[in-house]
XYZ file of C-alpha atoms in Angstrom:
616
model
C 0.000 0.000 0.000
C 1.816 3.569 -1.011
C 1.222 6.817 1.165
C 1.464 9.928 0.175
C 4.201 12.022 1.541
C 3.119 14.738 3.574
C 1.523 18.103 2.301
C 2.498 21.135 3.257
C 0.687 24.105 2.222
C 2.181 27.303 2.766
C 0.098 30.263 3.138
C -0.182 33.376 1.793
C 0.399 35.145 5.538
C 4.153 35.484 7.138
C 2.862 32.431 9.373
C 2.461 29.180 7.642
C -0.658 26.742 8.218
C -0.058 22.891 7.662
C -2.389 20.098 5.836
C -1.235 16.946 6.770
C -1.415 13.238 5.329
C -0.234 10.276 6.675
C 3.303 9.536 5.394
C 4.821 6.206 6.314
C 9.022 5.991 5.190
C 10.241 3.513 4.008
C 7.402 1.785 2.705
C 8.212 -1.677 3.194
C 10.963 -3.914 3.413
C 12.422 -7.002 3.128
C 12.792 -10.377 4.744
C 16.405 -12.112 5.014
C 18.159 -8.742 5.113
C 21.224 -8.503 7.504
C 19.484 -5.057 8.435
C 16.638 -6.892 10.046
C 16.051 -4.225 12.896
C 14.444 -1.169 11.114
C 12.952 1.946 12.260
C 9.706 3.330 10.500
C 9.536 7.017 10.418
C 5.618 7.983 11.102
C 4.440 11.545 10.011
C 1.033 13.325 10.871
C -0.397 16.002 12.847
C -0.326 14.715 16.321
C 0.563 10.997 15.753
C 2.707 10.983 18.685
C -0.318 11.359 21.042
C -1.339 7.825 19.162
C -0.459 4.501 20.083
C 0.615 1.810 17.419
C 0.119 -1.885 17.795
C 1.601 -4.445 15.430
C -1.138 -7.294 14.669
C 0.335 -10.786 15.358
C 2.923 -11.772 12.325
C 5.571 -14.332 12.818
C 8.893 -13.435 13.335
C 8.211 -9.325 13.362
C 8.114 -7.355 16.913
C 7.619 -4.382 16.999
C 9.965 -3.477 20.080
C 8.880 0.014 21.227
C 7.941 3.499 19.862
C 10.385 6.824 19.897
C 8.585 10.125 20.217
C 10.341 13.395 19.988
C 10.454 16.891 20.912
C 7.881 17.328 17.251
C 4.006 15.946 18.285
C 3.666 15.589 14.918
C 6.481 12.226 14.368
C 6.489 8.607 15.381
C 9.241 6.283 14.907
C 8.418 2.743 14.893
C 11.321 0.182 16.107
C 10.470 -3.532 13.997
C 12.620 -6.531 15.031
C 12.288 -8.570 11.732
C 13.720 -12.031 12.314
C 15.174 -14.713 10.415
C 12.414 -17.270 10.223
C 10.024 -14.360 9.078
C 8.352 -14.618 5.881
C 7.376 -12.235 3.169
C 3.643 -10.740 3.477
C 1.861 -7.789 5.321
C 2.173 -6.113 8.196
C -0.881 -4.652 9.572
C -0.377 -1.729 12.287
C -3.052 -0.380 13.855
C -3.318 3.382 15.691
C -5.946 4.617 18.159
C -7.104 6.584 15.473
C -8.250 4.461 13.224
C -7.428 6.614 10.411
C -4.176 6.040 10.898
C -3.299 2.172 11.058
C -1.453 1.092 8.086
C -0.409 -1.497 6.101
C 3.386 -2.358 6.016
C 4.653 -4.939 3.393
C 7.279 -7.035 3.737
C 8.935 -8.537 0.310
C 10.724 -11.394 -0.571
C 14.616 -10.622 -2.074
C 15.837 -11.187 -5.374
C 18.236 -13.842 -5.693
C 21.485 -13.843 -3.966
C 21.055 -9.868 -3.899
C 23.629 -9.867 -0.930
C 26.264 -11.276 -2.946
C 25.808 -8.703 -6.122
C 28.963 -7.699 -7.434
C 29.755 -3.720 -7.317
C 31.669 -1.871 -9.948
C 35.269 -2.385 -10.054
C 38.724 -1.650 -11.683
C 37.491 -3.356 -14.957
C 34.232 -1.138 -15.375
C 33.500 2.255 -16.956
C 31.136 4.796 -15.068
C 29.600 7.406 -17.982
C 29.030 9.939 -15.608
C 25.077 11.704 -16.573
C 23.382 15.156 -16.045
C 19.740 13.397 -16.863
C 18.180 16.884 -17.490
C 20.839 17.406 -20.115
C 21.062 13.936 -21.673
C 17.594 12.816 -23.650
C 14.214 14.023 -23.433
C 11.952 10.867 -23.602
C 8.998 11.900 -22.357
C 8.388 15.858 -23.087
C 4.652 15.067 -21.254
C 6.420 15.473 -17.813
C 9.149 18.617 -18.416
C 6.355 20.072 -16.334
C 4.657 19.217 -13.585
C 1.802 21.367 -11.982
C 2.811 19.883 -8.151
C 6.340 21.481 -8.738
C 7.439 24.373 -8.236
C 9.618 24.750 -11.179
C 8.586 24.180 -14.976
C 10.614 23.427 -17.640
C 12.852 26.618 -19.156
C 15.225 25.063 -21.836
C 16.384 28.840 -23.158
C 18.326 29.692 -19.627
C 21.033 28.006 -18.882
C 19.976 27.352 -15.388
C 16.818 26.044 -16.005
C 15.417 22.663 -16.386
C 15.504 21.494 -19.781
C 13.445 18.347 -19.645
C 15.930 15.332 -20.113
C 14.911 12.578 -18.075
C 14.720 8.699 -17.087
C 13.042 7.936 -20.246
C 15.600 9.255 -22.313
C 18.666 7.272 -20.513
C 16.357 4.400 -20.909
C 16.314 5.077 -24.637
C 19.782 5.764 -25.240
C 20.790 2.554 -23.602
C 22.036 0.818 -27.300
C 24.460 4.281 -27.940
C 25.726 3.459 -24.351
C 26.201 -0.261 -24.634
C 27.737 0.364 -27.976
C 30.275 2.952 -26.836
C 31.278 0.412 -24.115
C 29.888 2.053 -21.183
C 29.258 -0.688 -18.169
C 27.903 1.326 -15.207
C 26.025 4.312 -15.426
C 26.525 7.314 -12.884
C 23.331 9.819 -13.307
C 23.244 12.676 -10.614
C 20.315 12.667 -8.392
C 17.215 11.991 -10.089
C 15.056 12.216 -6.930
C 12.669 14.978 -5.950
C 14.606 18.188 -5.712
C 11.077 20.479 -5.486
C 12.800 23.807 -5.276
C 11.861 27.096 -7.000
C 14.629 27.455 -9.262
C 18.010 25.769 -10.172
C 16.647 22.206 -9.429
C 17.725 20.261 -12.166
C 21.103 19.885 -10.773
C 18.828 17.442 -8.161
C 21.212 17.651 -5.124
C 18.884 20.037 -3.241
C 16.769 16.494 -2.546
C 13.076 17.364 -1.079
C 12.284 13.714 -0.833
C 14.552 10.767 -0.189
C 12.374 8.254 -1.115
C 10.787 9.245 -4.415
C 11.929 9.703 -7.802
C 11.496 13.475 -9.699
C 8.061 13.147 -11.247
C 10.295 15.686 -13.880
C 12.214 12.660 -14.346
C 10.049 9.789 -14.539
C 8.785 7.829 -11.202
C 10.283 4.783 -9.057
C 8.855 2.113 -11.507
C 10.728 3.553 -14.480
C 14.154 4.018 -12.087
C 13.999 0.378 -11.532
C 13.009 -0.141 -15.001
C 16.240 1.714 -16.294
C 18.149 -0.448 -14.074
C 16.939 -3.810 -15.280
C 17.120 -2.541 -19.081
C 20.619 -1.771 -18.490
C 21.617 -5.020 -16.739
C 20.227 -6.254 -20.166
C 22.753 -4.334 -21.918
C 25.914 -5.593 -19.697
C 25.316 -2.193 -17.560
C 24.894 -1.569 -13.961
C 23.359 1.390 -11.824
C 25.223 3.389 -9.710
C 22.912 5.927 -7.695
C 24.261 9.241 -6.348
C 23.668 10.250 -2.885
C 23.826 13.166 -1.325
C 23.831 12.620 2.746
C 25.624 15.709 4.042
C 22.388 18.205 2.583
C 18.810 18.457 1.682
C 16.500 21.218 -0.344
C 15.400 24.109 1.850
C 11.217 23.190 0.349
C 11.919 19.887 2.320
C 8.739 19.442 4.476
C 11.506 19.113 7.356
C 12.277 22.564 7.423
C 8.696 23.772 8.287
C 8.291 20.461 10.268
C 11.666 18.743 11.391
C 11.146 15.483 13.346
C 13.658 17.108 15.975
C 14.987 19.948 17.032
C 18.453 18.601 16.552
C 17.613 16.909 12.933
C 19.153 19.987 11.252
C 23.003 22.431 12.021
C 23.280 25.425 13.550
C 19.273 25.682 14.767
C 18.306 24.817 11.219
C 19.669 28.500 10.339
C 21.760 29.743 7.426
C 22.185 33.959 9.219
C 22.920 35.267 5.668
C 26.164 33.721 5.697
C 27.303 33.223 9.115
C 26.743 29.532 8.842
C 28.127 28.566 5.966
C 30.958 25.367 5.782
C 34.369 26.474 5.622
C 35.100 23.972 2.965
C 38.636 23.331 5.377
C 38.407 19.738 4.796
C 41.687 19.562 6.264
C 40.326 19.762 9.637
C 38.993 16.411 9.932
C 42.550 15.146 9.585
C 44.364 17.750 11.380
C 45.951 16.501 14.476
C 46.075 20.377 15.581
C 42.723 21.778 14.618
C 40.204 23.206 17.011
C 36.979 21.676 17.781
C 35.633 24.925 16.585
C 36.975 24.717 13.146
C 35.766 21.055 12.729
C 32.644 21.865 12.980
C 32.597 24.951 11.036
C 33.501 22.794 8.254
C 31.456 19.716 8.941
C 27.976 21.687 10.358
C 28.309 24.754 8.046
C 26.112 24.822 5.000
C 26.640 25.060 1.927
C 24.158 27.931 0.515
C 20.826 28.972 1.868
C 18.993 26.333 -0.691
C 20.849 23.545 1.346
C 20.417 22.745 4.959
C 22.985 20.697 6.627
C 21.395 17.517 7.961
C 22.842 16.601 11.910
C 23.824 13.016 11.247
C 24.981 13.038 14.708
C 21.183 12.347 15.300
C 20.692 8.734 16.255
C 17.206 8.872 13.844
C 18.544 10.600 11.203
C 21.357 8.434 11.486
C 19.639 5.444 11.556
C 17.142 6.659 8.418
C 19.679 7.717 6.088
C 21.288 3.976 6.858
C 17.920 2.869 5.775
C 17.207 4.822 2.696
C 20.313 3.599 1.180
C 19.892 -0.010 1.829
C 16.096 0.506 0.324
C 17.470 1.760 -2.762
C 20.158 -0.806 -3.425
C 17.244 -3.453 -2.676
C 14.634 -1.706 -4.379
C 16.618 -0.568 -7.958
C 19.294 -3.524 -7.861
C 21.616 -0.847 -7.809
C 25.445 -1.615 -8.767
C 27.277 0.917 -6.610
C 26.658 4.228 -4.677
C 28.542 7.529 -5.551
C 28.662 10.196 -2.190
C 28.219 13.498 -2.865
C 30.632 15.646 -0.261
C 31.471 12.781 1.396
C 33.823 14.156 4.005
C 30.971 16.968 4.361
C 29.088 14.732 6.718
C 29.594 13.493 10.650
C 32.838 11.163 9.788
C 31.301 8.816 13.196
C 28.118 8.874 11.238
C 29.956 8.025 7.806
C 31.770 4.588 9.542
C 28.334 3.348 10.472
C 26.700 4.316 7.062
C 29.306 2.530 5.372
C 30.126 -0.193 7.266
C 26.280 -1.243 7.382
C 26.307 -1.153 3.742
C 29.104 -3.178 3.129
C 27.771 -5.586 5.851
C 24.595 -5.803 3.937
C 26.272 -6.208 0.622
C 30.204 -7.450 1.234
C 30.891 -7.089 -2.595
C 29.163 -3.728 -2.993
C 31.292 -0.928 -4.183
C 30.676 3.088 -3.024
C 32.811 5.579 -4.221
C 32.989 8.716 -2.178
C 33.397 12.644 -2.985
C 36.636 14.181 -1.241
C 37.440 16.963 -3.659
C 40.914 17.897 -2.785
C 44.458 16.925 -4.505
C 46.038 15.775 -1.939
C 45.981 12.231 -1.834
C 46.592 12.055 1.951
C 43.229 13.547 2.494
C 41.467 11.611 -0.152
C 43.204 8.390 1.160
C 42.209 8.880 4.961
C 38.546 7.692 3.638
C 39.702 4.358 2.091
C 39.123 0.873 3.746
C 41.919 -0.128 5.100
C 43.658 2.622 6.189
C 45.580 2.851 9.714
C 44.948 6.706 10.375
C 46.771 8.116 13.281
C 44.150 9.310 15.034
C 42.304 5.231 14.914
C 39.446 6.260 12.072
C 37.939 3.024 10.815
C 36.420 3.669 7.444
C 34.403 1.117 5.616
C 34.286 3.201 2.099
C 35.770 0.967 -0.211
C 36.718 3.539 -3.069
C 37.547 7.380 -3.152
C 38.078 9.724 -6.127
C 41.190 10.842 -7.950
C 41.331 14.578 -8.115
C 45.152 14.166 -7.549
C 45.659 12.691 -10.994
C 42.841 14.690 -12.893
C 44.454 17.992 -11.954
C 47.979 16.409 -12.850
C 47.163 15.459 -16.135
C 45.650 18.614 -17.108
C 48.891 20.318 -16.247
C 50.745 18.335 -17.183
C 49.680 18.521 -21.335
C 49.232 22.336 -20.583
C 53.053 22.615 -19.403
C 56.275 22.637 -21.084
C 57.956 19.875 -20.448
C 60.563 20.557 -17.230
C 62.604 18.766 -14.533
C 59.106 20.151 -12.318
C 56.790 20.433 -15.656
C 54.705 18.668 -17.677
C 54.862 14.815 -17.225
C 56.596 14.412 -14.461
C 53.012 15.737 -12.065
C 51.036 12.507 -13.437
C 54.181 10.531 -12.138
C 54.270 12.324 -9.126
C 50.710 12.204 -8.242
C 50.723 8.219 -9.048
C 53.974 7.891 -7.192
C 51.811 9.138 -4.261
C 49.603 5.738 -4.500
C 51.717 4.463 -1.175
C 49.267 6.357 0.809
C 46.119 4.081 -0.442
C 45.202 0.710 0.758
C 43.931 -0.209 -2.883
C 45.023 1.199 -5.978
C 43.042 -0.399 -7.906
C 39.977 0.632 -6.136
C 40.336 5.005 -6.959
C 38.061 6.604 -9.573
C 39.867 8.023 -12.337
C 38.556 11.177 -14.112
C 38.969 13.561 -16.748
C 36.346 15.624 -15.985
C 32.907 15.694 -14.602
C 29.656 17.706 -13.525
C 31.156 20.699 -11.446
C 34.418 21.859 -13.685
C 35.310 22.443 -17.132
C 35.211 20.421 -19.715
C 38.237 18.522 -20.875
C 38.397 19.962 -24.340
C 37.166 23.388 -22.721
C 40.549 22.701 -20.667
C 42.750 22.321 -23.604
C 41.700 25.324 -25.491
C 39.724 22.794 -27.979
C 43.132 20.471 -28.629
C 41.986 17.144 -30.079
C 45.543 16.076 -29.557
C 45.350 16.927 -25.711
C 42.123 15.463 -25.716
C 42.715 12.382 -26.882
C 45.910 11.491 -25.211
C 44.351 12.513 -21.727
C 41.275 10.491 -22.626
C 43.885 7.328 -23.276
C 45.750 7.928 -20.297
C 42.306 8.076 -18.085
C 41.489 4.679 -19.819
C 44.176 3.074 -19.323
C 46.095 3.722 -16.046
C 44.804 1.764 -12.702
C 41.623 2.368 -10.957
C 38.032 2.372 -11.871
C 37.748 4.834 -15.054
C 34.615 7.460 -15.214
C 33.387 9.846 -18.157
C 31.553 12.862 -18.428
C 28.695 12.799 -20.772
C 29.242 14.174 -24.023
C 33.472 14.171 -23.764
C 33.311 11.323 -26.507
C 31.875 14.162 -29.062
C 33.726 17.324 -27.339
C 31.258 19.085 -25.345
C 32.729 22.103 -24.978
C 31.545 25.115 -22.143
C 34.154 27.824 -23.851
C 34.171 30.539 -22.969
C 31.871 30.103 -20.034
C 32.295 28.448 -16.255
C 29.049 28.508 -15.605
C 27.658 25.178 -14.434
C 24.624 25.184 -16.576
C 27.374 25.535 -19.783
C 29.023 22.812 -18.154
C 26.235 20.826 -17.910
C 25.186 21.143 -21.455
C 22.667 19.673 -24.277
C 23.576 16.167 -25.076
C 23.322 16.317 -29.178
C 20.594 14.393 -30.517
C 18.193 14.599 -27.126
C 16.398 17.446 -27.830
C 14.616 18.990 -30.207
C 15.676 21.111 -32.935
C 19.281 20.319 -33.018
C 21.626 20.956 -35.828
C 23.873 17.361 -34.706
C 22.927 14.363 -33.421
C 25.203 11.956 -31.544
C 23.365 9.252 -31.859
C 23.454 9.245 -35.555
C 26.844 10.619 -36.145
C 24.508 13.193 -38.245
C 26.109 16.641 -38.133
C 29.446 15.883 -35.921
C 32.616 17.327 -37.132
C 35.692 15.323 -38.080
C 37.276 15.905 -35.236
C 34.180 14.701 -32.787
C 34.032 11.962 -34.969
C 37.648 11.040 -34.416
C 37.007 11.496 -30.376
C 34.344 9.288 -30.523
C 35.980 6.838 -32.391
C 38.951 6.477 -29.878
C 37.040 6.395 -26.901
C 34.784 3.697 -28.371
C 37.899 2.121 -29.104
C 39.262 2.276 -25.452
C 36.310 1.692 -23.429
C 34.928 -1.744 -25.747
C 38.896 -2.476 -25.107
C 38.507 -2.435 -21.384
C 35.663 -4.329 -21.600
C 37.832 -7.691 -22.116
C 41.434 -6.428 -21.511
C 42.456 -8.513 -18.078
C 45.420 -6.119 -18.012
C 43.710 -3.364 -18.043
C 41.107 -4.985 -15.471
C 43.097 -6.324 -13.152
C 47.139 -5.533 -13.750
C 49.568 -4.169 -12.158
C 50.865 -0.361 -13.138
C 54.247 -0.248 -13.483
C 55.128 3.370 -14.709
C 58.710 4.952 -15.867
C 60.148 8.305 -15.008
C 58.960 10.741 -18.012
C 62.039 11.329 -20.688
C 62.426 13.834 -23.616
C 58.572 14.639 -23.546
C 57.543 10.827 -23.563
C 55.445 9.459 -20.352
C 55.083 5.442 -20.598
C 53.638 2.795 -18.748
C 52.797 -0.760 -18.743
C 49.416 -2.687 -17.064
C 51.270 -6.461 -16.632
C 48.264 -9.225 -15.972
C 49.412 -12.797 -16.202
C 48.205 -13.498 -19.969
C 48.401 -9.558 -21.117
C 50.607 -6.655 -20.898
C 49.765 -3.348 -22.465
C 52.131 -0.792 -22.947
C 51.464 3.289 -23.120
C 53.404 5.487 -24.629
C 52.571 9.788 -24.140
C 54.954 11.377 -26.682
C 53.843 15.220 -25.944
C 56.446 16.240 -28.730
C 55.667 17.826 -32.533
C 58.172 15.387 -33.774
C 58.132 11.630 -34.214
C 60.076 10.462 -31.773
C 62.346 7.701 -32.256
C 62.112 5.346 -28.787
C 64.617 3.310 -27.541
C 62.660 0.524 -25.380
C 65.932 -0.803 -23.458
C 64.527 0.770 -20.118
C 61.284 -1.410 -20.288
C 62.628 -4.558 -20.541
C 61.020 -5.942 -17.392
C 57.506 -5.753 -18.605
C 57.879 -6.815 -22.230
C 57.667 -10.467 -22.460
C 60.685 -11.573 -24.507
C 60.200 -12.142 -28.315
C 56.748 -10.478 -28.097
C 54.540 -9.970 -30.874
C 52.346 -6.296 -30.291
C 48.958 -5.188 -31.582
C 48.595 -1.445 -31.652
C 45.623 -0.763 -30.468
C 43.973 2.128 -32.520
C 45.094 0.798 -36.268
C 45.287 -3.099 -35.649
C 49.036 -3.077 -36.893
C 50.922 -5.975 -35.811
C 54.150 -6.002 -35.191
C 57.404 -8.251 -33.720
C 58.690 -5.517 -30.926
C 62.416 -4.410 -31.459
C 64.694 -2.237 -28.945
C 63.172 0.764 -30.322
C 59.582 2.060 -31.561
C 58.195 4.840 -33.478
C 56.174 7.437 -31.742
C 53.803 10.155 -33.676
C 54.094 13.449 -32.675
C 51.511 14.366 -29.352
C 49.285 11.148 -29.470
C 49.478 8.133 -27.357
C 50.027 4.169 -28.760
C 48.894 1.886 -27.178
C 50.375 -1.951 -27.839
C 48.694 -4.967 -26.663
C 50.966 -7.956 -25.996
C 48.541 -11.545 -25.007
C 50.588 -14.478 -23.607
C 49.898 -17.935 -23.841
């Protein structure tokens, strides 16, 4: 049985005046879950002055009732035991109005033994209101408070669930195998709410976007194509038309009294402080409680509900979509106590589950302090099995924008990789160009295919788990603007009225053509390349403009050669002799040519080769 979340009407005086409906989160659950004590938030006016009784079900208790400081919440504690089987639990209030019906559902198929994304997969990384309109009935909805405005930049232009469903055979074909779309759940808010972080409702899908049923429809379509679902979370925030903020379910649920003060509350984005032996308690939680704008509340996960809920909501949505992985928006945003339990209760739930987390900084000793498996100094347990590279994306950008130098060019990537000491596992770091708030890779190179192409290789082909931004296999390009809704731009072919199509090819220049050739190329590589699943990265100090490397599996090796010079470059192979099996036979990658490797090979001027070398 489905509820309706609540209602909140907001008058036209300074003082607001509820309407309330019964709204019941999550709305069911599921039998044979490691999580098998739950807690069922209960909102109406006045429910706490109710009492709840759970009719007689076997293997279900309902253990006791919290009420809070708020009249108007319930929170109902449900032991679900082993021997308990799948059907309907019927809980009945003093007002009668108000008993409910609670379902309990059986589990796919070894779902707690699904396998995450890992080091052999490719994320394509999706703005959904920029990717494909499928369904131009919903780009507005009367029940939100935004419509549709495709001519501003800001705006919501109408792409949607529909349209990732029906681009599934472009993504399959490129040789996408997880998909990454930013939050497609309700962000209600009055303007700038297609970005969908500013989340109004953590249990239900964007009607802008589509509904539940068609989430978990995209999910099984793409598990047809050889493509998993990766959801994107945002735990640290919430939007300010949230029905908590008029009616929070504790005085506590929400920072700093639930009060931006123009500015006096904001985060101080000094993510260094969680780390800092020295830092004040003072400056911890400026960074940790602050928020981030007006538009986005900082949620208290230091709240044993709220805690306990956003533990929940997760696990529902992994169970509910047969999701693939979890990405964590400002991860290191959030209560880092809080984060150990929300992670740790994942990966209980699901041991080969993967979550990737958000530390924005390039300094891998700050990104690495979130890994599992790290011994921190100060005794931080973290159960977040991967983190992302922002090390290596801001090394290779400078690198190809440098001149080569004894501190220039190259020799950052080999730096920042040389810094991989600090991680438990390598092989477990996203790897990015580029991605939904900065500049587009070819926007970064001042529109050099060259640049764009060997980055794009490197990305590909280096350890870790490799993402891509929507759009960089054509050259989306946001020159000369920053502004995230440039950024975040049309995807060619899913809209109306546009002069190229992606899709079709119809319309792209050479050059996009040419990009999207090479990163087909790479990605369909990956798809079967153990090497570049699995191996090992050995890398070799940069020399006379050329950066190389070598992934070394036990039946492949690939080797990767950046020549950043305007000259074929003649290059003498002595040096990597430990990873080239003796009397090999090479395929390059990008023309098929195959060769018997000598001591020396030919390198074209600024554009990486890549040679494939199988082994009996």
């Amino acid at each position: 049985m489905r509820f309706l979340n609540t209602l909140l009407l907001v008058s036209a005086c300074s003082l607001p005046s509820f309407s309330y409906a019964l709204n019941v989160e999550p709305a069911n659950w599921w039998v044979g879950m490691n999580k098998n004590n739950i807690t069922v938030l209960v909102h109406e006016q006045n429910i706490a002055n109710e009492e709840f009784k759970l009719d007689k079900y076997k293997g279900v208790e309902l253990n006791n009732v919290t009420r809070t400081d708020n009249p108007n919440y319930s929170f109902l504690h449900l032991n679900i035991s082993d021997n308990a089987k799948a059907g309907t639990l019927k809980f009945n209030s003093t007002n009668t109005a108000h008993s409910f019906e609670f379902p309990l559902f059986t589990r796919d198929k070894n779902s707690a033994q699904r396998q995450g994304f890992t080091s052999a997969d490719a994320l394509y990384l999706i703005n959904p209101d920029r990717f494909v309109n499928g369904d131009s009935t919903n780009d507005t909805v009367k029940s939100m408070l935004e419509a549709a405005n495709p001519g501003f930049k800001g705006g919501r232009h109408g792409g949607d669930i529909q349209g990732v469903i029906n681009a599934l055979p472009y993504l399959n074909n490129l040789g996408v195998t997880q998909l990454w779309l930013t939050p497609v759940l309700e962000n209600n808010m009055p303007d700038y709410s297609y970005h969908g972080y500013a989340i109004t409702d953590f249990y239900n899908v964007d009607p802008r976007m589509g509904s539940n049923n068609l989430y978990k429809t995209l999910s099984i379509k793409a598990k047809e194509q050889g493509i998993g679902l990766v959801m994107d979370m945002v735990l640290n925030h919430f939007g300010a038309e949230h029905p908590w903020m008029k009616d929070k379910p504790t005085q506590d649920w929400i920072n700093l009294n639930g009060q931006f003060e123009n500015g006096k509350n904001a985060t101080s984005h000094a993510r260094q402080t969680i780390q800092d032996p020295h830092a004040s308690n003072y400056d911890k939680r400026q960074f940790s409680d602050g928020w981030f704008v007006a538009s986005m509340p900082d949620l208290n996960q230091r709240q044993p509900l709220l805690n306990e809920y956003l533990i929940q909501n997760a696990i529902w949505w992994i169970e509910y979509a047969d999701l693939s992985g979890i990405r964590v928006d400002t991860y290191s945003y959030s209560d880092k106590a809080f984060l150990s339990d929300w992670t740790k209760a994942i990966m209980d739930e699901y041991p080969h589950f993967n979550i990737v987390g958000e530390e924005w900084t390039s300094n891998p000793a700050i990104a690495s302090y979130w890994q599992r498996g790290k011994v921190n100094q100060d005794g931080y347990v973290s159960s977040l099995p991967s983190v992302m590279d922002f090390s290596l994306q801001e090394a290779v950008i400078r690198a190809l924008n440098e001149d080569e130098g004894w501190s220039t060019g190259w020799v950052k990537v080999y730096q920042s990789l040389a810094n991989d000491f600090l991680y438990p596992d390598t092989n477990n770091i996203m790897v990015f160009a580029d991605n939904h708030d900065m500049s587009r890779l070819y926007t970064e190179f001042g529109q050099d295919l060259a640049k764009t192409k060997m980055a794009m290789t490197l990305f590909l082909t280096t350890r870790g788990i490799a993402q891509i931004y929507y759009g960089t296999e054509i050259l989306l390009d946001n020159t000369p603007s920053k502004d995230h809704g440039d950024i975040r731009i049309d995807f060619p072919g899913g809209f109306k009225n546009q002069n190229a199509n992606a899709f079709t090819g119809v319309g792209l220049s050479k050059n996009q053509r040419d990009m999207h050739e090479t990163i087909s190329t790479l990605l369909n590589f990956r798809k079967q390349s153990p090497a570049l699943a699995k191996g090992k990265l050995v890398h070799f100090s940069p020399n006379n403009g050329v950066y190389s490397y070598a992934r070394v599996s036990d039946t492949q090796t690939v080797l990767v050669f950046m020549n950043k010079n305007k000259v074929t470059q003649k290059h003498n192979l002595d040096y990597m002799q430990e990873v080239i099996p003796k009397n090999a036979n090479a395929q390059a990658l990008f023309t098929q040519h195959t060769f018997k490797l000598t001591n020396s090979i030919n390198l074209e001027p600024m554009t990486a080769t890549v040679l494939v070398i199988n082994t009996p």
